[in-house]
CSV table of C-alpha atoms in Angstrom, one decimal:
chain,number,residue,atom,x,y,z
A,1,MET,CA,0.0,0.0,0.0
A,2,THR,CA,1.4,3.4,-1.0
A,3,SER,CA,1.6,6.1,1.7
A,4,PRO,CA,-0.5,9.3,1.2
A,5,VAL,CA,1.4,12.2,-0.4
A,6,PRO,CA,2.3,14.7,2.4
A,7,PRO,CA,0.6,18.1,1.8
A,8,VAL,CA,2.3,21.4,1.1
A,9,LEU,CA,1.9,23.6,4.2
A,10,VAL,CA,1.0,27.2,3.1
A,11,ILE,CA,1.2,29.8,5.9
A,12,GLY,CA,-0.4,33.2,5.6
A,13,GLU,CA,-3.4,35.4,5.5
A,14,CYS,CA,-6.9,35.0,4.1
A,15,VAL,CA,-8.5,38.2,2.8
A,16,ALA,CA,-12.0,39.0,1.5
A,17,ASP,CA,-11.3,40.9,-1.7
A,18,ILE,CA,-14.1,43.5,-2.3
A,19,VAL,CA,-13.7,44.2,-6.0
A,20,ARG,CA,-14.9,47.7,-6.9
A,21,SER,CA,-15.1,49.3,-10.3
A,22,ASP,CA,-17.1,52.2,-11.6
A,23,GLY,CA,-20.7,51.4,-12.6
A,24,VAL,CA,-20.6,47.8,-11.3
A,25,PRO,CA,-21.9,46.5,-8.0
A,26,ASP,CA,-19.2,45.4,-5.5
A,27,ARG,CA,-18.2,41.7,-5.8
A,28,VAL,CA,-16.6,39.8,-2.9
A,29,HIS,CA,-14.0,37.2,-3.8
A,30,PRO,CA,-12.1,34.9,-1.4
A,31,GLY,CA,-8.5,36.1,-1.5
A,32,GLY,CA,-5.2,36.6,0.3
A,33,SER,CA,-2.0,35.6,-1.5
A,34,PRO,CA,-1.1,32.5,0.6
A,35,ALA,CA,-4.8,31.4,0.6
A,36,ASN,CA,-4.8,31.7,-3.2
A,37,VAL,CA,-1.6,29.7,-3.5
A,38,ALA,CA,-3.1,26.9,-1.3
A,39,TYR,CA,-6.3,26.9,-3.4
A,40,GLY,CA,-4.3,26.9,-6.6
A,41,LEU,CA,-2.2,23.9,-5.5
A,42,ALA,CA,-5.4,22.0,-4.5
A,43,ARG,CA,-7.0,22.8,-7.9
A,44,LEU,CA,-3.9,21.3,-9.5
A,45,GLY,CA,-4.3,18.1,-7.4
A,46,ARG,CA,-1.5,18.9,-5.0
A,47,PRO,CA,-2.6,18.3,-1.3
A,48,ALA,CA,-2.4,21.5,0.6
A,49,VAL,CA,-2.9,22.7,4.2
A,50,LEU,CA,-3.4,26.4,5.0
A,51,LEU,CA,-2.3,27.7,8.3
A,52,THR,CA,-4.1,31.1,8.7
A,53,GLU,CA,-6.6,33.2,10.7
A,54,LEU,CA,-10.3,33.6,10.1
A,55,GLY,CA,-13.2,35.3,11.8
A,56,ARG,CA,-16.6,33.7,12.5
A,57,ASP,CA,-18.3,36.1,10.1
A,58,ALA,CA,-19.8,35.9,6.6
A,59,ASN,CA,-16.5,36.6,4.9
A,60,GLY,CA,-14.8,33.9,7.0
A,61,ARG,CA,-17.4,31.4,6.1
A,62,LEU,CA,-17.1,32.3,2.4
A,63,ILE,CA,-13.4,31.9,2.4
A,64,ARG,CA,-13.4,28.6,4.3
A,65,SER,CA,-16.0,27.1,2.1
A,66,HIS,CA,-14.1,28.3,-1.0
A,67,LEU,CA,-10.9,26.7,0.2
A,68,GLU,CA,-12.5,23.5,1.3
A,69,SER,CA,-14.3,23.1,-2.0
A,70,ALA,CA,-11.0,22.6,-3.7
A,71,GLY,CA,-9.8,20.2,-1.0
A,72,VAL,CA,-7.6,22.6,1.1
A,73,LEU,CA,-7.4,21.6,4.8
A,74,VAL,CA,-7.8,24.9,6.7
A,75,ARG,CA,-6.1,25.3,10.1
A,76,ALA,CA,-7.3,28.7,11.2
A,77,ALA,CA,-6.8,30.6,14.4
A,78,GLU,CA,-9.9,32.6,15.3
A,79,VAL,CA,-9.8,36.4,15.1
A,80,ALA,CA,-12.5,39.0,15.7
A,81,ARG,CA,-13.1,39.6,12.0
A,82,THR,CA,-11.9,38.3,8.8
A,83,PRO,CA,-9.4,40.6,7.0
A,84,SER,CA,-10.6,42.4,4.0
A,85,ALA,CA,-9.3,44.6,1.1
A,86,VAL,CA,-11.1,46.9,-1.3
A,87,VAL,CA,-9.8,46.1,-4.7
A,88,ARG,CA,-10.1,48.9,-7.3
A,89,LEU,CA,-9.6,47.9,-10.9
A,90,ASP,CA,-8.3,50.4,-13.5
A,91,GLY,CA,-9.3,50.4,-17.2
A,92,GLU,CA,-6.9,47.6,-18.0
A,93,GLY,CA,-8.0,45.3,-15.1
A,94,ARG,CA,-5.0,46.1,-12.9
A,95,ALA,CA,-5.8,45.9,-9.2
A,96,ARG,CA,-5.0,48.4,-6.4
A,97,TYR,CA,-5.7,47.5,-2.8
A,98,THR,CA,-6.9,49.2,0.4
A,99,PHE,CA,-6.5,46.9,3.4
A,100,ASP,CA,-8.3,46.3,6.7
A,101,ILE,CA,-6.1,43.6,8.1
A,102,GLY,CA,-4.1,42.4,11.1
A,103,TRP,CA,-1.9,39.3,11.5
A,104,THR,CA,-1.5,37.7,15.0
A,105,LEU,CA,-0.9,34.1,14.3
A,106,PRO,CA,0.2,32.3,17.5
A,107,PRO,CA,3.2,30.0,17.8
A,108,THR,CA,2.4,26.7,16.0
A,109,GLU,CA,4.0,23.2,16.0
A,110,LEU,CA,3.8,20.5,13.3
A,111,ALA,CA,3.1,16.9,14.1
A,112,GLU,CA,4.9,15.7,10.9
A,113,ALA,CA,6.9,17.0,8.0
A,114,PRO,CA,5.0,18.6,5.2
A,115,ALA,CA,6.1,18.0,1.6
A,116,ALA,CA,7.1,21.7,1.5
A,117,ILE,CA,6.4,25.0,3.2
A,118,HIS,CA,5.3,28.1,1.4
A,119,LEU,CA,5.1,31.6,3.0
A,120,GLY,CA,4.4,35.0,1.7
A,121,SER,CA,2.9,38.4,1.6
A,122,ILE,CA,1.5,40.0,4.7
A,123,GLY,CA,1.8,37.0,6.9
A,124,ALA,CA,5.5,36.7,6.4
A,125,VAL,CA,6.5,40.3,7.4
A,126,THR,CA,3.7,41.7,9.6
A,127,GLU,CA,4.1,41.4,13.4
A,128,PRO,CA,3.2,40.0,15.7
A,129,GLY,CA,2.2,37.0,13.6
A,130,ALA,CA,5.3,37.0,11.4
A,131,ALA,CA,7.5,35.9,14.4
A,132,ALA,CA,5.5,32.7,14.6
A,133,VAL,CA,5.7,32.1,10.9
A,134,LEU,CA,9.5,32.6,10.7
A,135,ALA,CA,10.1,30.5,13.9
A,136,LEU,CA,8.2,27.6,12.3
A,137,VAL,CA,10.1,27.9,9.0
A,138,GLU,CA,13.4,28.1,10.8
A,139,ARG,CA,12.6,24.8,12.7
A,140,TRP,CA,11.9,22.9,9.5
A,141,ARG,CA,14.4,24.6,7.1
A,142,GLY,CA,16.8,21.9,5.8
A,143,ARG,CA,14.2,19.2,6.3
A,144,THR,CA,11.6,20.4,3.8
A,145,PRO,CA,11.8,22.8,0.9
A,146,VAL,CA,10.7,26.4,1.6
A,147,SER,CA,9.3,28.8,-1.0
A,148,TYR,CA,8.5,32.5,-0.6
A,149,ASP,CA,6.6,35.2,-2.5
A,150,PRO,CA,6.9,38.7,-1.0
A,151,ASN,CA,3.8,39.9,-2.9
A,152,VAL,CA,4.6,43.4,-1.7
A,153,ARG,CA,1.7,45.6,-0.4
A,154,PRO,CA,3.3,49.0,-0.1
A,155,ALA,CA,0.5,50.4,2.2
A,156,LEU,CA,1.3,47.7,4.7
A,157,MET,CA,5.1,47.5,4.4
A,158,GLY,CA,6.0,50.6,6.5
A,159,GLU,CA,9.4,52.2,6.0
A,160,ARG,CA,11.2,50.8,2.9
A,161,ALA,CA,14.6,50.0,4.4
A,162,ALA,CA,13.0,48.0,7.3
A,163,ALA,CA,10.7,46.3,4.8
A,164,VAL,CA,13.7,45.3,2.6
A,165,ARG,CA,15.4,43.7,5.7
A,166,ARG,CA,12.2,41.7,6.5
A,167,VAL,CA,11.9,40.5,3.0
A,168,GLU,CA,15.5,39.6,2.7
A,169,ARG,CA,15.3,37.5,5.9
A,170,CYS,CA,12.5,35.5,4.3
A,171,VAL,CA,14.5,35.2,1.0
A,172,ALA,CA,17.5,33.8,3.0
A,173,LEU,CA,15.2,31.1,4.6
A,174,SER,CA,13.9,30.0,1.3
A,175,ASP,CA,14.9,27.5,-1.4
A,176,LEU,CA,12.7,29.0,-4.1
A,177,VAL,CA,11.6,32.7,-4.3
A,178,LYS,CA,9.2,34.3,-6.7
A,179,ALA,CA,8.6,38.0,-7.1
A,180,SER,CA,7.0,40.4,-9.6
A,181,ASP,CA,8.8,43.2,-11.3
A,182,GLU,CA,6.4,45.5,-9.4
A,183,ASP,CA,7.5,44.0,-6.1
A,184,LEU,CA,11.2,44.6,-7.0
A,185,ALA,CA,10.6,48.1,-8.2
A,186,TRP,CA,9.1,49.1,-4.8
A,187,LEU,CA,11.8,47.3,-2.8
A,188,TYR,CA,14.8,48.4,-4.9
A,189,PRO,CA,13.9,51.5,-7.0
A,190,GLY,CA,15.9,51.8,-10.1
A,191,GLU,CA,17.5,48.4,-10.0
A,192,ARG,CA,17.1,45.9,-12.8
A,193,PRO,CA,15.1,42.8,-11.9
A,194,GLU,CA,17.9,40.5,-13.2
A,195,ALA,CA,20.4,42.2,-10.8
A,196,VAL,CA,18.1,41.8,-7.8
A,197,ALA,CA,17.5,38.1,-8.7
A,198,GLU,CA,21.3,37.5,-8.8
A,199,ARG,CA,21.7,39.2,-5.4
A,200,TRP,CA,18.9,37.3,-3.8
A,201,LEU,CA,20.5,34.0,-5.0
A,202,SER,CA,23.6,35.0,-3.0
A,203,LEU,CA,21.5,35.0,0.2
A,204,GLY,CA,20.7,31.3,-0.1
A,205,PRO,CA,17.9,30.3,-2.5
A,206,SER,CA,18.6,27.8,-5.3
A,207,VAL,CA,16.0,29.4,-7.6
A,208,VAL,CA,14.6,33.0,-8.0
A,209,ALA,CA,11.8,33.6,-10.5
A,210,VAL,CA,10.5,37.0,-11.5
A,211,THR,CA,7.2,37.7,-13.3
A,212,LEU,CA,7.1,40.6,-15.8
A,213,GLY,CA,3.4,41.0,-16.6
A,214,ALA,CA,3.0,41.1,-20.3
A,215,GLY,CA,6.7,40.3,-20.6
A,216,GLY,CA,6.3,36.8,-19.2
A,217,ALA,CA,8.8,35.6,-16.6
A,218,PHE,CA,12.4,34.6,-16.1
A,219,ALA,CA,14.3,32.5,-13.6
A,220,ARG,CA,17.9,32.2,-12.4
A,221,THR,CA,19.5,29.4,-10.4
A,222,ALA,CA,22.4,29.4,-7.9
A,223,GLU,CA,24.3,27.2,-10.3
A,224,GLY,CA,24.1,29.8,-13.1
A,225,GLY,CA,21.0,28.3,-14.9
A,226,ARG,CA,18.7,30.6,-16.8
A,227,ALA,CA,15.2,30.2,-18.2
A,228,GLN,CA,12.6,32.5,-19.7
A,229,ALA,CA,9.0,32.1,-20.8
A,230,PRO,CA,6.8,34.5,-22.8
A,231,ALA,CA,3.4,35.5,-21.5
A,232,VAL,CA,0.4,33.8,-23.0
A,233,PRO,CA,-1.8,36.4,-24.7
A,234,VAL,CA,-5.4,36.4,-23.4
A,235,PRO,CA,-8.2,39.0,-23.0
A,236,VAL,CA,-7.7,40.4,-19.5
A,237,ALA,CA,-10.7,40.3,-17.1
A,238,ASP,CA,-8.5,41.4,-14.1
A,239,THR,CA,-5.1,40.6,-12.7
A,240,VAL,CA,-6.4,39.5,-9.2
A,241,GLY,CA,-4.6,36.4,-8.1
A,242,ALA,CA,-2.5,36.0,-11.3
A,243,GLY,CA,0.8,35.9,-9.4
A,244,ASP,CA,-0.6,33.4,-6.9
A,245,SER,CA,-1.7,31.1,-9.7
A,246,PHE,CA,1.8,31.4,-11.2
A,247,MET,CA,3.3,30.5,-7.8
A,248,ALA,CA,1.0,27.5,-7.3
A,249,ALA,CA,1.7,26.1,-10.8
A,250,LEU,CA,5.5,26.7,-10.4
A,251,LEU,CA,5.5,24.8,-7.1
A,252,ASP,CA,3.4,22.0,-8.6
A,253,ALA,CA,5.6,21.6,-11.7
A,254,ARG,CA,8.8,21.5,-9.6
A,255,ALA,CA,7.3,18.9,-7.2
A,256,SER,CA,6.6,16.8,-10.3
A,257,GLY,CA,10.2,16.9,-11.3
A,258,ALA,CA,9.9,19.2,-14.3
A,259,ASP,CA,12.9,21.2,-15.5
A,260,LEU,CA,13.0,24.9,-15.0
A,261,PRO,CA,11.8,26.0,-18.5
A,262,THR,CA,8.9,23.6,-18.2
A,263,CYS,CA,8.1,24.9,-14.8
A,264,LEU,CA,8.0,28.5,-16.1
A,265,THR,CA,5.8,27.6,-19.0
A,266,HIS,CA,3.3,25.9,-16.6
A,267,ALA,CA,3.3,28.9,-14.4
A,268,VAL,CA,2.8,31.6,-17.1
A,269,THR,CA,0.0,29.5,-18.6
A,270,ALA,CA,-1.8,29.2,-15.2
A,271,ALA,CA,-1.4,33.0,-14.7
A,272,ALA,CA,-2.9,33.6,-18.2
A,273,LEU,CA,-5.9,31.4,-17.4
A,274,THR,CA,-6.5,33.4,-14.2
A,275,VAL,CA,-6.3,36.9,-15.7
A,276,ALA,CA,-8.8,35.8,-18.4
A,277,ARG,CA,-11.6,35.5,-15.8
A,278,PRO,CA,-12.7,37.6,-12.8
A,279,GLY,CA,-11.1,37.2,-9.3
A,280,ALA,CA,-8.5,34.8,-8.0
A,281,ASN,CA,-9.8,31.8,-10.0
A,282,PRO,CA,-6.8,29.5,-10.8
A,283,PRO,CA,-7.1,26.6,-13.3
A,284,SER,CA,-7.8,23.0,-12.5
A,285,ALA,CA,-5.2,20.4,-13.5
A,286,ALA,CA,-7.4,19.5,-16.5
A,287,GLU,CA,-7.7,23.2,-17.6
A,288,LEU,CA,-4.0,23.8,-17.3
A,289,ALA,CA,-3.2,20.6,-19.2
A,290,ALA,CA,-5.6,21.6,-22.0
A,291,ALA,CA,-4.1,25.0,-22.3
A,292,LEU,CA,-0.5,23.7,-22.4
A,293,THR,CA,-1.5,21.3,-25.1
A,294,ASP,CA,-3.1,24.1,-27.1
A,295,GLY,CA,0.0,26.2,-26.6
A,296,ARG,CA,2.3,23.4,-27.9
A,297,GLU,CA,0.0,22.8,-30.9
A,298,ALA,CA,0.0,26.6,-31.7
A,299,ARG,CA,3.8,26.7,-31.6
A,300,THR,CA,4.3,23.6,-33.7
A,301,GLY,CA,1.5,24.3,-36.2
A,302,ALA,CA,-0.2,21.0,-35.2
A,303,VAL,CA,-3.9,20.5,-35.9
Protein backbone atom coordinates (compact mmCIF):
# COMPACT_ATOMS: atom_id res chain seq x y z
CA MET A 1 0.00 0.00 0.00
CA THR A 2 1.42 3.39 -0.95
CA SER A 3 1.61 6.14 1.68
CA PRO A 4 -0.48 9.29 1.19
CA VAL A 5 1.40 12.19 -0.38
CA PRO A 6 2.27 14.72 2.36
CA PRO A 7 0.62 18.09 1.83
CA VAL A 8 2.27 21.40 1.11
CA LEU A 9 1.91 23.65 4.15
CA VAL A 10 1.02 27.21 3.14
CA ILE A 11 1.25 29.84 5.88
CA GLY A 12 -0.37 33.24 5.64
CA GLU A 13 -3.40 35.45 5.46
CA CYS A 14 -6.88 35.05 4.08
CA VAL A 15 -8.49 38.24 2.79
CA ALA A 16 -11.99 38.99 1.52
CA ASP A 17 -11.35 40.92 -1.70
CA ILE A 18 -14.13 43.45 -2.25
CA VAL A 19 -13.73 44.18 -5.95
CA ARG A 20 -14.95 47.67 -6.85
CA SER A 21 -15.12 49.31 -10.26
CA ASP A 22 -17.14 52.21 -11.65
CA GLY A 23 -20.72 51.43 -12.60
CA VAL A 24 -20.61 47.83 -11.33
CA PRO A 25 -21.91 46.47 -7.98
CA ASP A 26 -19.23 45.37 -5.50
CA ARG A 27 -18.18 41.74 -5.78
CA VAL A 28 -16.63 39.81 -2.86
CA HIS A 29 -14.04 37.19 -3.76
CA PRO A 30 -12.09 34.93 -1.41
CA GLY A 31 -8.47 36.09 -1.51
CA GLY A 32 -5.18 36.61 0.27
CA SER A 33 -1.99 35.62 -1.52
CA PRO A 34 -1.12 32.54 0.58
CA ALA A 35 -4.76 31.41 0.57
CA ASN A 36 -4.81 31.75 -3.21
CA VAL A 37 -1.63 29.65 -3.50
CA ALA A 38 -3.12 26.91 -1.31
CA TYR A 39 -6.30 26.94 -3.39
CA GLY A 40 -4.29 26.89 -6.63
CA LEU A 41 -2.24 23.92 -5.47
CA ALA A 42 -5.37 21.99 -4.51
CA ARG A 43 -6.98 22.80 -7.86
CA LEU A 44 -3.93 21.26 -9.51
CA GLY A 45 -4.31 18.09 -7.45
CA ARG A 46 -1.52 18.87 -4.97
CA PRO A 47 -2.59 18.28 -1.31
CA ALA A 48 -2.43 21.54 0.63
CA VAL A 49 -2.91 22.72 4.21
CA LEU A 50 -3.40 26.42 4.95
CA LEU A 51 -2.29 27.75 8.35
CA THR A 52 -4.12 31.06 8.70
CA GLU A 53 -6.56 33.24 10.65
CA LEU A 54 -10.32 33.62 10.06
CA GLY A 55 -13.23 35.27 11.78
CA ARG A 56 -16.60 33.67 12.48
CA ASP A 57 -18.26 36.09 10.09
CA ALA A 58 -19.78 35.91 6.63
CA ASN A 59 -16.45 36.60 4.94
CA GLY A 60 -14.75 33.92 7.01
CA ARG A 61 -17.41 31.38 6.12
CA LEU A 62 -17.15 32.34 2.44
CA ILE A 63 -13.37 31.90 2.41
CA ARG A 64 -13.38 28.62 4.34
CA SER A 65 -16.05 27.14 2.07
CA HIS A 66 -14.13 28.28 -1.00
CA LEU A 67 -10.87 26.71 0.16
CA GLU A 68 -12.46 23.47 1.31
CA SER A 69 -14.34 23.13 -1.99
CA ALA A 70 -10.97 22.57 -3.67
CA GLY A 71 -9.76 20.19 -0.97
CA VAL A 72 -7.61 22.58 1.10
CA LEU A 73 -7.37 21.60 4.77
CA VAL A 74 -7.84 24.86 6.68
CA ARG A 75 -6.13 25.28 10.07
CA ALA A 76 -7.34 28.69 11.22
CA ALA A 77 -6.78 30.57 14.45
CA GLU A 78 -9.91 32.56 15.31
CA VAL A 79 -9.83 36.36 15.07
CA ALA A 80 -12.49 38.99 15.71
CA ARG A 81 -13.13 39.64 12.02
CA THR A 82 -11.85 38.27 8.75
CA PRO A 83 -9.37 40.60 7.03
CA SER A 84 -10.64 42.43 3.96
CA ALA A 85 -9.34 44.57 1.11
CA VAL A 86 -11.11 46.91 -1.26
CA VAL A 87 -9.76 46.11 -4.72
CA ARG A 88 -10.12 48.86 -7.29
CA LEU A 89 -9.63 47.95 -10.95
CA ASP A 90 -8.31 50.37 -13.52
CA GLY A 91 -9.31 50.38 -17.18
CA GLU A 92 -6.86 47.57 -17.96
CA GLY A 93 -7.97 45.31 -15.12
CA ARG A 94 -4.97 46.07 -12.89
CA ALA A 95 -5.76 45.88 -9.18
CA ARG A 96 -5.00 48.40 -6.41
CA TYR A 97 -5.73 47.47 -2.79
CA THR A 98 -6.88 49.24 0.39
CA PHE A 99 -6.53 46.89 3.39
CA ASP A 100 -8.29 46.29 6.68
CA ILE A 101 -6.06 43.57 8.07
CA GLY A 102 -4.10 42.39 11.07
CA TRP A 103 -1.90 39.32 11.54
CA THR A 104 -1.54 37.75 14.99
CA LEU A 105 -0.85 34.06 14.27
CA PRO A 106 0.17 32.30 17.52
CA PRO A 107 3.19 29.96 17.77
CA THR A 108 2.45 26.66 16.02
CA GLU A 109 3.98 23.18 16.01
CA LEU A 110 3.75 20.52 13.29
CA ALA A 111 3.07 16.87 14.06
CA GLU A 112 4.87 15.68 10.92
CA ALA A 113 6.93 17.02 8.04
CA PRO A 114 5.01 18.59 5.16
CA ALA A 115 6.06 18.02 1.56
CA ALA A 116 7.08 21.70 1.46
CA ILE A 117 6.38 25.00 3.19
CA HIS A 118 5.26 28.14 1.38
CA LEU A 119 5.07 31.57 3.00
CA GLY A 120 4.41 34.99 1.66
CA SER A 121 2.92 38.43 1.57
CA ILE A 122 1.47 40.04 4.68
CA GLY A 123 1.79 37.00 6.92
CA ALA A 124 5.55 36.71 6.42
CA VAL A 125 6.47 40.27 7.41
CA THR A 126 3.67 41.68 9.62
CA GLU A 127 4.08 41.42 13.39
CA PRO A 128 3.21 39.97 15.74
CA GLY A 129 2.24 36.96 13.62
CA ALA A 130 5.33 37.00 11.40
CA ALA A 131 7.48 35.93 14.35
CA ALA A 132 5.50 32.69 14.65
CA VAL A 133 5.72 32.10 10.88
CA LEU A 134 9.49 32.55 10.72
CA ALA A 135 10.09 30.50 13.88
CA LEU A 136 8.19 27.60 12.31
CA VAL A 137 10.09 27.91 9.03
CA GLU A 138 13.43 28.06 10.83
CA ARG A 139 12.63 24.83 12.72
CA TRP A 140 11.88 22.95 9.50
CA ARG A 141 14.38 24.56 7.13
CA GLY A 142 16.77 21.95 5.76
CA ARG A 143 14.24 19.17 6.32
CA THR A 144 11.61 20.36 3.83
CA PRO A 145 11.76 22.77 0.85
CA VAL A 146 10.70 26.36 1.57
CA SER A 147 9.27 28.82 -0.95
CA TYR A 148 8.48 32.52 -0.59
CA ASP A 149 6.59 35.21 -2.49
CA PRO A 150 6.91 38.73 -1.01
CA ASN A 151 3.79 39.91 -2.90
CA VAL A 152 4.57 43.44 -1.72
CA ARG A 153 1.70 45.58 -0.42
CA PRO A 154 3.28 49.05 -0.05
CA ALA A 155 0.46 50.38 2.15
CA LEU A 156 1.29 47.70 4.75
CA MET A 157 5.08 47.51 4.42
CA GLY A 158 6.03 50.57 6.46
CA GLU A 159 9.42 52.21 5.96
CA ARG A 160 11.21 50.85 2.90
CA ALA A 161 14.60 49.98 4.42
CA ALA A 162 12.99 48.02 7.26
CA ALA A 163 10.70 46.26 4.77
CA VAL A 164 13.68 45.25 2.65
CA ARG A 165 15.36 43.73 5.71
CA ARG A 166 12.24 41.72 6.54
CA VAL A 167 11.86 40.52 2.96
CA GLU A 168 15.53 39.57 2.67
CA ARG A 169 15.30 37.54 5.88
CA CYS A 170 12.51 35.50 4.27
CA VAL A 171 14.52 35.19 1.05
CA ALA A 172 17.48 33.82 3.03
CA LEU A 173 15.25 31.14 4.62
CA SER A 174 13.91 29.95 1.27
CA ASP A 175 14.94 27.50 -1.44
CA LEU A 176 12.66 29.02 -4.11
CA VAL A 177 11.63 32.67 -4.30
CA LYS A 178 9.19 34.27 -6.72
CA ALA A 179 8.57 38.01 -7.05
CA SER A 180 7.00 40.36 -9.57
CA ASP A 181 8.79 43.19 -11.30
CA GLU A 182 6.44 45.55 -9.41
CA ASP A 183 7.53 44.01 -6.09
CA LEU A 184 11.17 44.58 -6.96
CA ALA A 185 10.58 48.12 -8.22
CA TRP A 186 9.15 49.08 -4.82
CA LEU A 187 11.81 47.28 -2.79
CA TYR A 188 14.77 48.39 -4.91
CA PRO A 189 13.87 51.49 -6.96
CA GLY A 190 15.87 51.84 -10.15
CA GLU A 191 17.49 48.39 -10.00
CA ARG A 192 17.10 45.86 -12.81
CA PRO A 193 15.08 42.76 -11.86
CA GLU A 194 17.90 40.54 -13.16
CA ALA A 195 20.38 42.20 -10.80
CA VAL A 196 18.07 41.76 -7.82
CA ALA A 197 17.53 38.10 -8.70
CA GLU A 198 21.28 37.50 -8.76
CA ARG A 199 21.73 39.23 -5.40
CA TRP A 200 18.91 37.25 -3.83
CA LEU A 201 20.54 34.03 -5.01
CA SER A 202 23.61 34.99 -3.00
CA LEU A 203 21.45 35.03 0.15
CA GLY A 204 20.66 31.32 -0.10
CA PRO A 205 17.86 30.31 -2.49
CA SER A 206 18.57 27.84 -5.27
CA VAL A 207 16.01 29.44 -7.62
CA VAL A 208 14.64 32.97 -8.03
CA ALA A 209 11.79 33.56 -10.49
CA VAL A 210 10.51 36.99 -11.53
CA THR A 211 7.22 37.72 -13.30
CA LEU A 212 7.15 40.58 -15.80
CA GLY A 213 3.45 40.97 -16.57
CA ALA A 214 3.01 41.05 -20.34
CA GLY A 215 6.74 40.31 -20.61
CA GLY A 216 6.34 36.78 -19.25
CA ALA A 217 8.79 35.55 -16.62
CA PHE A 218 12.40 34.59 -16.11
CA ALA A 219 14.27 32.50 -13.56
CA ARG A 220 17.86 32.22 -12.37
CA THR A 221 19.50 29.42 -10.38
CA ALA A 222 22.38 29.44 -7.93
CA GLU A 223 24.32 27.19 -10.34
CA GLY A 224 24.06 29.76 -13.12
CA GLY A 225 21.03 28.32 -14.89
CA ARG A 226 18.69 30.62 -16.80
CA ALA A 227 15.20 30.19 -18.18
CA GLN A 228 12.61 32.50 -19.71
CA ALA A 229 9.00 32.09 -20.78
CA PRO A 230 6.84 34.53 -22.78
CA ALA A 231 3.44 35.55 -21.51
CA VAL A 232 0.42 33.78 -22.97
CA PRO A 233 -1.79 36.42 -24.66
CA VAL A 234 -5.38 36.42 -23.39
CA PRO A 235 -8.19 38.95 -22.97
CA VAL A 236 -7.75 40.42 -19.46
CA ALA A 237 -10.71 40.33 -17.06
CA ASP A 238 -8.52 41.43 -14.14
CA THR A 239 -5.11 40.61 -12.67
CA VAL A 240 -6.37 39.53 -9.23
CA GLY A 241 -4.57 36.36 -8.14
CA ALA A 242 -2.46 35.99 -11.29
CA GLY A 243 0.82 35.92 -9.40
CA ASP A 244 -0.57 33.41 -6.92
CA SER A 245 -1.67 31.11 -9.75
CA PHE A 246 1.83 31.45 -11.20
CA MET A 247 3.30 30.48 -7.82
CA ALA A 248 1.02 27.47 -7.34
CA ALA A 249 1.72 26.11 -10.82
CA LEU A 250 5.46 26.70 -10.40
CA LEU A 251 5.49 24.75 -7.13
CA ASP A 252 3.36 21.97 -8.58
CA ALA A 253 5.56 21.56 -11.65
CA ARG A 254 8.77 21.54 -9.59
CA ALA A 255 7.31 18.94 -7.23
CA SER A 256 6.57 16.81 -10.28
CA GLY A 257 10.24 16.94 -11.28
CA ALA A 258 9.89 19.20 -14.33
CA ASP A 259 12.91 21.18 -15.51
CA LEU A 260 13.00 24.94 -15.01
CA PRO A 261 11.84 26.00 -18.51
CA THR A 262 8.87 23.64 -18.24
CA CYS A 263 8.05 24.95 -14.78
CA LEU A 264 7.99 28.53 -16.08
CA THR A 265 5.78 27.56 -19.01
CA HIS A 266 3.30 25.89 -16.64
CA ALA A 267 3.35 28.95 -14.39
CA VAL A 268 2.80 31.63 -17.06
CA THR A 269 0.02 29.53 -18.60
CA ALA A 270 -1.75 29.20 -15.24
CA ALA A 271 -1.44 32.95 -14.71
CA ALA A 272 -2.93 33.63 -18.15
CA LEU A 273 -5.92 31.42 -17.45
CA THR A 274 -6.48 33.35 -14.23
CA VAL A 275 -6.34 36.86 -15.69
CA ALA A 276 -8.84 35.81 -18.37
CA ARG A 277 -11.58 35.47 -15.76
CA PRO A 278 -12.65 37.61 -12.77
CA GLY A 279 -11.10 37.19 -9.34
CA ALA A 280 -8.48 34.79 -8.03
CA ASN A 281 -9.80 31.81 -9.99
CA PRO A 282 -6.85 29.54 -10.82
CA PRO A 283 -7.08 26.64 -13.27
CA SER A 284 -7.76 23.03 -12.49
CA ALA A 285 -5.23 20.41 -13.51
CA ALA A 286 -7.39 19.55 -16.53
CA GLU A 287 -7.73 23.18 -17.61
CA LEU A 288 -3.99 23.76 -17.33
CA ALA A 289 -3.19 20.56 -19.21
CA ALA A 290 -5.56 21.56 -22.03
CA ALA A 291 -4.07 25.05 -22.27
CA LEU A 292 -0.54 23.66 -22.37
CA THR A 293 -1.54 21.27 -25.15
CA ASP A 294 -3.14 24.12 -27.10
CA GLY A 295 0.03 26.17 -26.64
CA ARG A 296 2.27 23.38 -27.91
CA GLU A 297 0.04 22.85 -30.92
CA ALA A 298 0.03 26.56 -31.72
CA ARG A 299 3.83 26.71 -31.57
CA THR A 300 4.32 23.63 -33.75
CA GLY A 301 1.45 24.26 -36.18
CA ALA A 302 -0.20 20.96 -35.23
CA VAL A 303 -3.92 20.54 -35.86
